[in-house]
CSV table of C-alpha atoms and ligand atoms in Angstrom, one decimal:
chain,number,residue,atom,x,y,z
A,789,UNK,CA,87.6,85.6,128.7
A,790,UNK,CA,91.0,84.0,128.1
A,791,UNK,CA,93.1,85.0,125.1
A,792,UNK,CA,96.5,83.5,124.3
A,793,UNK,CA,99.4,84.6,122.2
A,794,UNK,CA,102.0,82.1,121.1
A,795,UNK,CA,105.3,83.8,120.5
A,796,UNK,CA,107.1,86.7,122.2
A,797,UNK,CA,109.0,88.5,119.4
A,798,UNK,CA,108.0,91.9,118.0
A,799,UNK,CA,104.8,90.3,116.4
A,800,UNK,CA,103.7,88.4,119.5
A,801,UNK,CA,104.3,91.3,122.0
A,802,UNK,CA,102.7,94.0,119.8
A,803,UNK,CA,99.6,91.7,119.2
A,804,UNK,CA,99.3,90.9,122.9
A,805,UNK,CA,99.3,94.6,123.8
A,806,UNK,CA,96.7,95.4,121.2
A,807,UNK,CA,94.5,92.5,122.5
A,808,UNK,CA,94.7,94.0,126.0
A,809,UNK,CA,93.6,97.4,124.6
A,810,UNK,CA,90.7,95.9,122.6
A,811,UNK,CA,89.5,93.5,125.3
A,812,UNK,CA,90.3,95.2,128.6
A,813,UNK,CA,88.4,92.6,130.7
A,814,UNK,CA,90.2,89.6,129.1
A,815,UNK,CA,93.1,87.7,130.6
A,816,UNK,CA,95.8,87.8,127.9
A,817,UNK,CA,98.7,85.3,128.2
A,818,UNK,CA,101.9,84.8,126.2
A,819,UNK,CA,103.5,81.4,125.7
A,820,UNK,CA,107.0,81.2,124.1
A,821,UNK,CA,110.3,79.4,124.3
A,822,UNK,CA,112.5,82.4,123.4
A,823,UNK,CA,112.6,86.0,124.7
A,824,UNK,CA,114.4,89.2,124.1
A,825,UNK,CA,118.0,88.6,122.8
A,826,UNK,CA,117.2,85.0,121.8
A,827,UNK,CA,114.6,86.1,119.2
A,828,UNK,CA,115.0,87.0,115.5
A,829,UNK,CA,113.3,90.3,116.4
A,830,UNK,CA,116.3,91.3,118.5
A,831,UNK,CA,118.7,91.0,115.6
A,832,UNK,CA,116.8,93.4,113.4
A,833,UNK,CA,118.1,96.9,112.6
A,834,UNK,CA,114.5,98.0,113.1
A,835,UNK,CA,114.2,100.6,110.4
A,836,UNK,CA,110.7,101.3,109.0
A,837,UNK,CA,111.2,100.4,105.3
A,838,UNK,CA,109.0,97.7,103.8
A,839,UNK,CA,110.5,95.9,100.8
A,840,UNK,CA,108.4,96.4,97.6
A,841,UNK,CA,107.7,92.7,97.4
A,842,UNK,CA,106.2,92.6,100.9
A,843,UNK,CA,102.6,91.2,100.4
A,844,UNK,CA,99.5,90.6,102.4
A,845,UNK,CA,96.3,89.0,100.9
A,846,UNK,CA,95.6,92.0,98.7
A,847,UNK,CA,97.3,95.3,97.7
A,848,UNK,CA,94.8,97.3,99.7
A,849,UNK,CA,95.2,95.3,102.8
A,850,UNK,CA,99.0,95.4,102.5
A,851,UNK,CA,99.0,99.2,102.1
A,852,UNK,CA,96.6,99.4,105.1
A,853,UNK,CA,99.0,97.3,107.3
A,854,UNK,CA,101.9,99.6,106.3
A,855,UNK,CA,100.0,102.8,106.9
A,856,UNK,CA,98.6,101.7,110.2
A,857,UNK,CA,102.1,100.5,111.3
A,858,UNK,CA,103.8,103.8,110.4
A,859,UNK,CA,101.2,105.8,112.2
A,860,UNK,CA,101.5,103.5,115.3
A,861,UNK,CA,105.3,103.9,115.5
A,862,UNK,CA,105.1,107.6,114.7
A,863,UNK,CA,102.5,108.2,117.4
A,864,UNK,CA,104.8,106.5,120.0
A,865,UNK,CA,107.7,108.7,118.7
A,866,UNK,CA,105.6,111.8,119.6
A,867,UNK,CA,105.1,110.6,123.3
A,868,UNK,CA,107.4,110.7,126.3
A,869,UNK,CA,107.6,106.9,126.0
A,870,UNK,CA,109.6,107.2,122.8
A,871,UNK,CA,113.1,106.7,124.3
A,872,UNK,CA,111.8,103.8,126.5
A,873,UNK,CA,110.2,102.1,123.5
A,874,UNK,CA,113.3,102.6,121.4
A,875,UNK,CA,111.4,104.7,118.8
A,876,UNK,CA,113.0,107.6,117.0
A,877,UNK,CA,113.0,109.5,113.7
A,878,UNK,CA,115.7,108.6,111.2
A,879,UNK,CA,116.7,110.0,107.8
A,880,UNK,CA,118.8,108.3,105.2
A,881,UNK,CA,119.7,107.6,101.6
A,882,UNK,CA,119.2,104.6,99.4
A,883,UNK,CA,121.6,104.5,96.5
A,884,UNK,CA,122.1,102.2,93.5
A,885,UNK,CA,124.3,101.9,90.4
A,886,UNK,CA,122.1,99.5,88.6
A,887,UNK,CA,118.5,100.6,88.4
A,888,UNK,CA,116.3,103.7,89.3
A,889,UNK,CA,113.5,101.3,90.4
A,890,UNK,CA,115.7,100.1,93.3
A,891,UNK,CA,115.5,103.5,95.0
A,892,UNK,CA,111.7,103.8,94.6
A,893,UNK,CA,109.2,102.4,97.0
A,894,UNK,CA,105.5,102.6,96.2
A,895,UNK,CA,104.4,101.7,99.7
A,896,UNK,CA,106.1,104.6,101.5
A,897,UNK,CA,106.7,107.4,98.9
A,898,UNK,CA,103.4,109.1,99.9
A,899,UNK,CA,103.4,107.9,103.5
A,900,UNK,CA,106.7,109.1,104.9
A,901,UNK,CA,107.1,112.8,105.7
A,902,UNK,CA,109.9,113.0,103.2
A,903,UNK,CA,110.7,110.7,100.2
A,904,UNK,CA,112.4,112.4,97.3
A,905,UNK,CA,115.0,111.9,94.5
A,906,UNK,CA,118.6,112.6,95.7
A,907,UNK,CA,120.4,115.5,94.0
A,908,UNK,CA,123.6,115.0,91.9
A,909,UNK,CA,125.5,116.4,94.9
A,910,UNK,CA,123.9,113.9,97.3
A,911,UNK,CA,124.9,111.0,95.1
A,912,UNK,CA,128.5,111.8,96.1
A,913,UNK,CA,127.9,111.8,99.8
A,914,UNK,CA,129.5,108.4,100.2
A,915,UNK,CA,131.7,106.3,97.9
A,916,UNK,CA,130.2,104.0,95.3
A,917,UNK,CA,129.8,106.0,92.1
A,918,UNK,CA,126.1,106.1,92.6
A,919,UNK,CA,123.8,106.8,89.6
A,920,UNK,CA,120.4,106.7,91.4
A,921,UNK,CA,119.3,107.7,94.8
A,922,UNK,CA,116.5,108.7,97.1
A,923,UNK,CA,116.4,110.6,100.4
A,924,UNK,CA,113.8,109.7,103.0
A,925,UNK,CA,112.8,110.4,106.6
A,926,UNK,CA,111.3,107.4,108.5
A,927,UNK,CA,111.1,105.9,112.0
A,928,UNK,CA,113.3,103.3,113.6
A,929,UNK,CA,112.3,100.9,116.4
A,930,UNK,CA,115.3,99.6,118.3
A,931,UNK,CA,114.1,96.1,119.4
A,932,UNK,CA,116.8,96.0,122.1
A,933,UNK,CA,114.6,98.7,123.8
A,934,UNK,CA,111.2,97.8,122.4
A,935,UNK,CA,111.0,94.1,123.4
A,936,UNK,CA,111.7,94.8,127.2
A,937,UNK,CA,109.5,97.9,127.1
A,938,UNK,CA,106.6,96.0,125.5
A,939,UNK,CA,107.1,93.1,127.9
A,940,UNK,CA,106.8,95.5,130.9
A,941,UNK,CA,103.8,97.2,129.5
A,942,UNK,CA,102.1,93.9,128.9
A,943,UNK,CA,102.8,92.6,132.4
A,944,UNK,CA,101.7,96.0,134.0
A,945,UNK,CA,98.3,95.6,132.2
A,946,UNK,CA,97.8,92.2,133.9
A,947,UNK,CA,99.3,90.0,131.2
A,948,UNK,CA,100.9,86.7,132.0
A,949,UNK,CA,104.0,85.1,130.4
A,950,UNK,CA,104.8,81.4,130.4
A,951,UNK,CA,108.0,79.7,129.0
A,952,UNK,CA,107.1,76.6,127.1
A,953,UNK,CA,108.2,75.0,123.8
A,954,UNK,CA,105.0,73.9,122.0
A,955,UNK,CA,105.4,71.1,119.6
A,956,UNK,CA,101.8,71.0,118.6
A,957,UNK,CA,98.9,73.4,119.2
A,958,UNK,CA,97.3,70.5,121.2
A,959,UNK,CA,100.1,70.7,123.7
A,960,UNK,CA,98.7,73.9,125.1
A,961,UNK,CA,96.9,73.1,128.4
A,962,UNK,CA,95.2,76.5,128.8
A,963,UNK,CA,91.7,76.7,127.3
A,964,UNK,CA,92.0,79.9,125.4
A,965,UNK,CA,88.9,81.4,123.8
A,966,UNK,CA,91.2,82.3,120.9
A,967,UNK,CA,94.9,81.7,120.4
A,968,UNK,CA,97.0,84.1,118.2
A,969,UNK,CA,99.9,82.3,116.5
A,970,UNK,CA,102.9,84.7,116.3
A,971,UNK,CA,105.7,82.1,116.1
A,972,UNK,CA,107.7,83.4,113.1
A,973,UNK,CA,109.8,80.6,111.7
A,974,UNK,CA,108.4,78.3,114.4
A,975,UNK,CA,105.2,78.2,112.4
A,976,UNK,CA,106.9,76.1,109.7
A,977,UNK,CA,106.7,73.0,112.0
A,978,UNK,CA,103.7,73.9,114.0
A,979,UNK,CA,101.5,74.6,110.9
A,980,UNK,CA,103.4,72.3,108.5
A,981,UNK,CA,103.7,75.4,106.4
A,982,UNK,CA,105.9,74.6,103.4
A,983,UNK,CA,105.5,78.2,102.1
A,984,UNK,CA,107.5,79.6,105.1
A,985,UNK,CA,111.2,79.9,104.2
A,986,UNK,CA,114.1,81.3,106.2
A,987,UNK,CA,116.0,84.1,104.6
A,988,UNK,CA,119.2,84.2,106.6
A,989,UNK,CA,120.7,87.5,107.6
A,990,UNK,CA,123.9,88.5,109.3
A,991,UNK,CA,124.8,91.9,110.8
A,992,UNK,CA,127.6,93.6,112.8
A,993,UNK,CA,126.7,95.9,115.6
A,994,UNK,CA,129.3,98.6,116.0
A,995,UNK,CA,130.0,101.7,118.1
A,996,UNK,CA,130.2,104.7,115.7
A,997,UNK,CA,128.4,107.7,117.3
A,998,UNK,CA,129.4,109.9,114.5
A,999,UNK,CA,127.1,108.1,112.0
A,1000,UNK,CA,123.7,110.0,112.1
A,1001,UNK,CA,122.2,108.9,108.7
A,1002,UNK,CA,121.1,105.6,107.3
A,1003,UNK,CA,122.7,104.5,104.0
A,1004,UNK,CA,121.7,101.7,101.7
A,1005,UNK,CA,123.8,100.6,98.8
A,1006,UNK,CA,123.6,97.7,96.2
A,1007,UNK,CA,123.8,94.1,97.2
A,1008,UNK,CA,122.1,94.3,100.6
A,1009,UNK,CA,124.6,96.8,102.0
A,1010,UNK,CA,123.2,98.9,104.8
A,1011,UNK,CA,124.5,101.2,107.6
A,1012,UNK,CA,121.8,102.0,110.1
A,1013,UNK,CA,122.4,104.0,113.2
A,1014,UNK,CA,120.2,103.3,116.3
A,1015,UNK,CA,120.0,103.9,120.0
A,1016,UNK,CA,123.1,101.9,121.1
A,1017,UNK,CA,125.2,101.7,118.0
A,1018,UNK,CA,125.1,101.2,114.3
A,1019,UNK,CA,124.0,98.1,112.4
A,1020,UNK,CA,126.1,97.0,109.4
A,1021,UNK,CA,124.6,94.6,107.0
A,1022,UNK,CA,124.0,92.4,105.4
A,1023,UNK,CA,123.0,89.3,103.4
A,1024,UNK,CA,119.8,87.5,102.3
A,1025,UNK,CA,120.4,83.8,102.0
A,1026,UNK,CA,117.2,82.0,100.8
A,1027,UNK,CA,116.4,78.7,102.5
A,1028,UNK,CA,119.5,78.7,104.8
A,1029,UNK,CA,119.1,77.5,108.3
A,1030,UNK,CA,122.6,78.4,109.5
A,1031,UNK,CA,122.4,80.4,112.7
A,1032,UNK,CA,126.1,80.6,113.2
A,1033,UNK,CA,128.1,83.7,112.4
A,1034,UNK,CA,130.0,83.2,109.1
A,1035,UNK,CA,133.4,84.8,108.9
A,1036,UNK,CA,133.1,85.2,105.1
A,1037,UNK,CA,129.8,87.0,105.4
A,1038,UNK,CA,131.3,89.2,108.1
A,1039,UNK,CA,134.3,90.1,105.8
A,1040,UNK,CA,132.0,90.8,102.9
A,1041,UNK,CA,129.8,93.1,105.0
A,1042,UNK,CA,132.8,95.0,106.4
A,1043,UNK,CA,134.3,95.4,102.9
A,1044,UNK,CA,131.1,96.8,101.4
A,1045,UNK,CA,130.2,99.1,104.3
A,1046,UNK,CA,133.8,100.4,104.8
A,1047,UNK,CA,133.9,101.0,101.1
A,1048,UNK,CA,130.9,103.3,101.4
A,1049,UNK,CA,132.0,105.1,104.5
A,1050,UNK,CA,135.7,104.5,105.3
A,1051,UNK,CA,135.4,106.1,108.8
A,1052,UNK,CA,133.6,102.9,109.9
A,1053,UNK,CA,137.0,101.2,109.9
A,1054,UNK,CA,137.7,103.1,113.2
A,1055,UNK,CA,134.5,101.8,114.9
A,1056,UNK,CA,134.6,99.1,117.6
A,1057,UNK,CA,132.7,95.9,116.7
A,1058,UNK,CA,130.4,95.2,119.6
A,1059,UNK,CA,128.9,91.9,118.4
A,1060,UNK,CA,127.9,90.0,115.3
A,1061,UNK,CA,124.4,88.4,115.0
A,1062,UNK,CA,122.5,86.1,112.7
A,1063,UNK,CA,118.7,85.8,112.3
A,1064,UNK,CA,116.4,83.8,110.1
A,1065,UNK,CA,113.8,86.1,108.5
A,1066,UNK,CA,110.5,84.2,108.5
A,1067,UNK,CA,109.6,84.8,104.8
A,1068,UNK,CA,106.2,83.9,103.3
A,1069,UNK,CA,105.2,85.2,99.8
A,1070,UNK,CA,101.9,86.2,101.4
A,1071,UNK,CA,102.1,87.1,105.1
A,1072,UNK,CA,99.6,84.9,106.9
A,1073,UNK,CA,97.0,86.8,108.9
A,1074,UNK,CA,93.9,84.6,109.0
A,1075,UNK,CA,91.8,82.5,111.3
A,1076,UNK,CA,91.6,78.7,111.4
A,1077,UNK,CA,89.4,76.3,113.5
A,1078,UNK,CA,91.1,73.1,114.6
A,1079,UNK,CA,89.5,70.0,116.1
A,1080,UNK,CA,91.5,68.7,119.1
A,1081,UNK,CA,91.8,64.9,119.7
A,1082,UNK,CA,89.5,65.5,122.7
A,1083,UNK,CA,86.8,66.9,120.3
A,1084,UNK,CA,87.2,70.6,121.3
A,1085,UNK,CA,87.3,73.3,118.7
A,1086,UNK,CA,90.5,75.4,118.9
A,1087,UNK,CA,90.1,78.9,117.5
A,1088,UNK,CA,93.4,80.2,116.1
A,1089,UNK,CA,94.3,83.4,114.4
A,1090,UNK,CA,97.6,83.2,112.6
A,1091,UNK,CA,100.0,86.2,112.4
A,1092,UNK,CA,103.3,85.2,110.9
A,1093,UNK,CA,105.6,85.2,107.9
A,1094,UNK,CA,106.8,88.9,107.9
A,1095,UNK,CA,110.2,88.1,106.4
A,1096,UNK,CA,112.6,91.1,106.6
A,1097,UNK,CA,109.9,93.5,107.5
A,1098,UNK,CA,108.4,92.3,110.8
A,1099,UNK,CA,109.4,95.4,112.9
A,1100,UNK,CA,108.1,97.7,110.2
A,1101,UNK,CA,104.7,96.0,109.9
A,1102,UNK,CA,104.1,94.5,113.4
A,1103,UNK,CA,101.4,97.0,114.5
A,1104,UNK,CA,99.6,96.8,111.1
A,1105,UNK,CA,99.2,93.0,111.1
A,1106,UNK,CA,98.6,93.1,114.9
A,1107,UNK,CA,95.6,95.4,114.4
A,1108,UNK,CA,94.3,93.1,111.7
A,1109,UNK,CA,94.8,90.0,113.8
A,1110,UNK,CA,92.9,91.6,116.7
A,1111,UNK,CA,90.0,92.4,114.4
A,1112,UNK,CA,90.0,88.7,113.3
A,1113,UNK,CA,89.9,87.7,117.0
A,1114,UNK,CA,86.8,89.9,117.5
A,1115,UNK,CA,85.2,88.3,114.4
A,1116,UNK,CA,85.9,84.8,115.7
A,1117,UNK,CA,84.5,85.6,119.1
A,1118,UNK,CA,81.3,87.1,117.7
A,1119,UNK,CA,80.8,84.2,115.3
A,1120,UNK,CA,81.1,81.8,118.3
A,1121,UNK,CA,78.6,83.8,120.2
A,1122,UNK,CA,76.2,83.7,117.2
A,1123,UNK,CA,76.5,80.0,117.0
A,1124,UNK,CA,75.5,79.6,120.7
A,1125,UNK,CA,72.2,81.5,120.1
B,1272,LIG,C1,119.6,90.6,110.0
B,1272,LIG,C2,118.2,91.0,110.1
B,1272,LIG,C3,117.8,92.4,110.0
B,1272,LIG,C4,116.5,92.8,110.0
B,1272,LIG,N1,116.2,94.1,109.9
B,1272,LIG,C5,114.9,94.5,109.9
B,1272,LIG,C6,114.6,95.9,109.8
B,1272,LIG,O1,115.4,96.8,109.8
B,1272,LIG,N2,113.2,96.2,109.8
B,1272,LIG,C7,112.3,95.3,109.9
B,1272,LIG,O2,111.1,95.6,109.8
B,1272,LIG,N3,112.5,94.0,110.0
B,1272,LIG,C8,113.8,93.6,110.0
B,1272,LIG,N4,114.1,92.2,110.1
B,1272,LIG,C9,113.0,91.2,110.2
B,1272,LIG,C10,112.5,91.0,111.5
B,1272,LIG,O3,113.5,90.8,112.5
B,1272,LIG,C11,111.5,89.9,111.5
B,1272,LIG,O4,110.5,90.1,110.5
B,1272,LIG,C12,110.7,89.8,112.9
B,1272,LIG,O5,111.6,89.8,113.9
B,1272,LIG,C13,109.8,88.6,113.0
B,1272,LIG,O6,109.2,88.7,114.2
B,1272,LIG,P1,108.4,87.4,114.9
B,1272,LIG,O7,107.9,88.0,116.2
B,1272,LIG,O8,107.5,86.9,113.9
B,1272,LIG,O9,109.6,86.3,115.1
B,1272,LIG,P2,110.6,86.1,116.3
B,1272,LIG,O10,111.3,87.3,116.7
B,1272,LIG,O11,111.5,85.0,115.8
B,1272,LIG,O12,109.7,85.5,117.5
B,1272,LIG,C14,109.1,84.3,117.4
B,1272,LIG,C15,108.6,83.9,118.8
B,1272,LIG,O13,107.8,82.7,118.7
B,1272,LIG,C16,108.3,81.8,119.6
B,1272,LIG,N5,108.1,80.4,119.1
B,1272,LIG,C17,108.3,80.0,117.9
B,1272,LIG,N6,108.1,78.7,117.8
B,1272,LIG,C18,107.6,78.3,119.1
B,1272,LIG,C19,107.2,77.1,119.6
B,1272,LIG,N7,107.1,76.0,118.9
B,1272,LIG,N8,106.8,77.0,120.9
B,1272,LIG,C20,106.9,78.2,121.7
B,1272,LIG,N9,107.3,79.4,121.2
B,1272,LIG,C21,107.7,79.4,119.9
B,1272,LIG,C22,109.8,82.2,119.8
B,1272,LIG,O14,110.2,81.6,121.1
B,1272,LIG,C23,109.7,83.7,119.8
B,1272,LIG,O15,109.3,84.2,121.1
B,1272,LIG,C24,115.5,91.8,110.2
B,1272,LIG,C25,115.8,90.5,110.3
B,1272,LIG,C26,117.2,90.1,110.3
B,1272,LIG,C27,117.5,88.6,110.4
């Protein structure tokens, strides 16, 4: 059996590894035109914290994706592979001056080992005159480590990787029994999906080994320590396709983060990066059968549109996509009887 995955970001790689586990006798191949540091996945801070607006086809399915994903990352954290995969535990605060609802999160309040209201004393831990706050302990997946780790794991299990820009699903020469489409923003053109919108983000990666806690403030301000530095962010620019670093965004991010923690002014800026979050109001994990011009039926399972939460939720939607692959394969076998 031949299974294909289109896309080699956090969604494609996690899905490909799960396909290998579920179908150990299948040949699994990845096709993509961008890898590692050239993907959106590489830009992510990688913290496990779904936004409250993140949505799958139903509330129950969305919660299942999030629960499965947390358990997946947390299981890796407990193994000796954790440092190779870039997975660690991380605690932090989310603060706001505007509304108590901003510091609540119905998806993770019962899921994370700790999610509680911040004390009055904790509200003064960093500058900002905070009125509301929560403290939580979560996991972080540093994609700078995870993407190469997952690639090695996939290849070691017999996976194949091909570099190719695909302009139409019908460009693909390989005759896959099922193809999983994990193309992130690429799906906009491939699927003519008008619901998929970029939400542009910009971050600074700095060296500040004294920062051990994550901090979120109002207006998309965040300070997130990771394996090789700290991510300062950010911005969310709806429908912007600008992939260049903007000096005004950079200034605004620095002013807001330095305002919260002045010690950051002493940190060396290692790099600045921009990514287009592939936002879809409902993340698309569903199967589709397409008729090729040659009259063959192409079986596709889509897995894209994770917006600002693709690292958080990758394992959850990957497990769902793998289940859909199994359903598609068994329905094909039924129709041959
Ligand atoms: C600034 C910023 C911070 C973020 N922080 C976090 C965070 O802390 N936590 C979190 O959970 N998420 C975060 N995210 C979101 C996260 O990065 C995305 O949700 C995730 O990377 C999406 O992964 P993906 O695999 O779908 O897309 P990508 O990483 O973009 O990968 C898409 C893949 O598809 C391939 N592809 C696309 N089109 C084609 C084509 N036509 N032919 C061949 N190949 C194709 C590409 O080459 C690539 O390999 C952040 C994003 C940004 C921008």
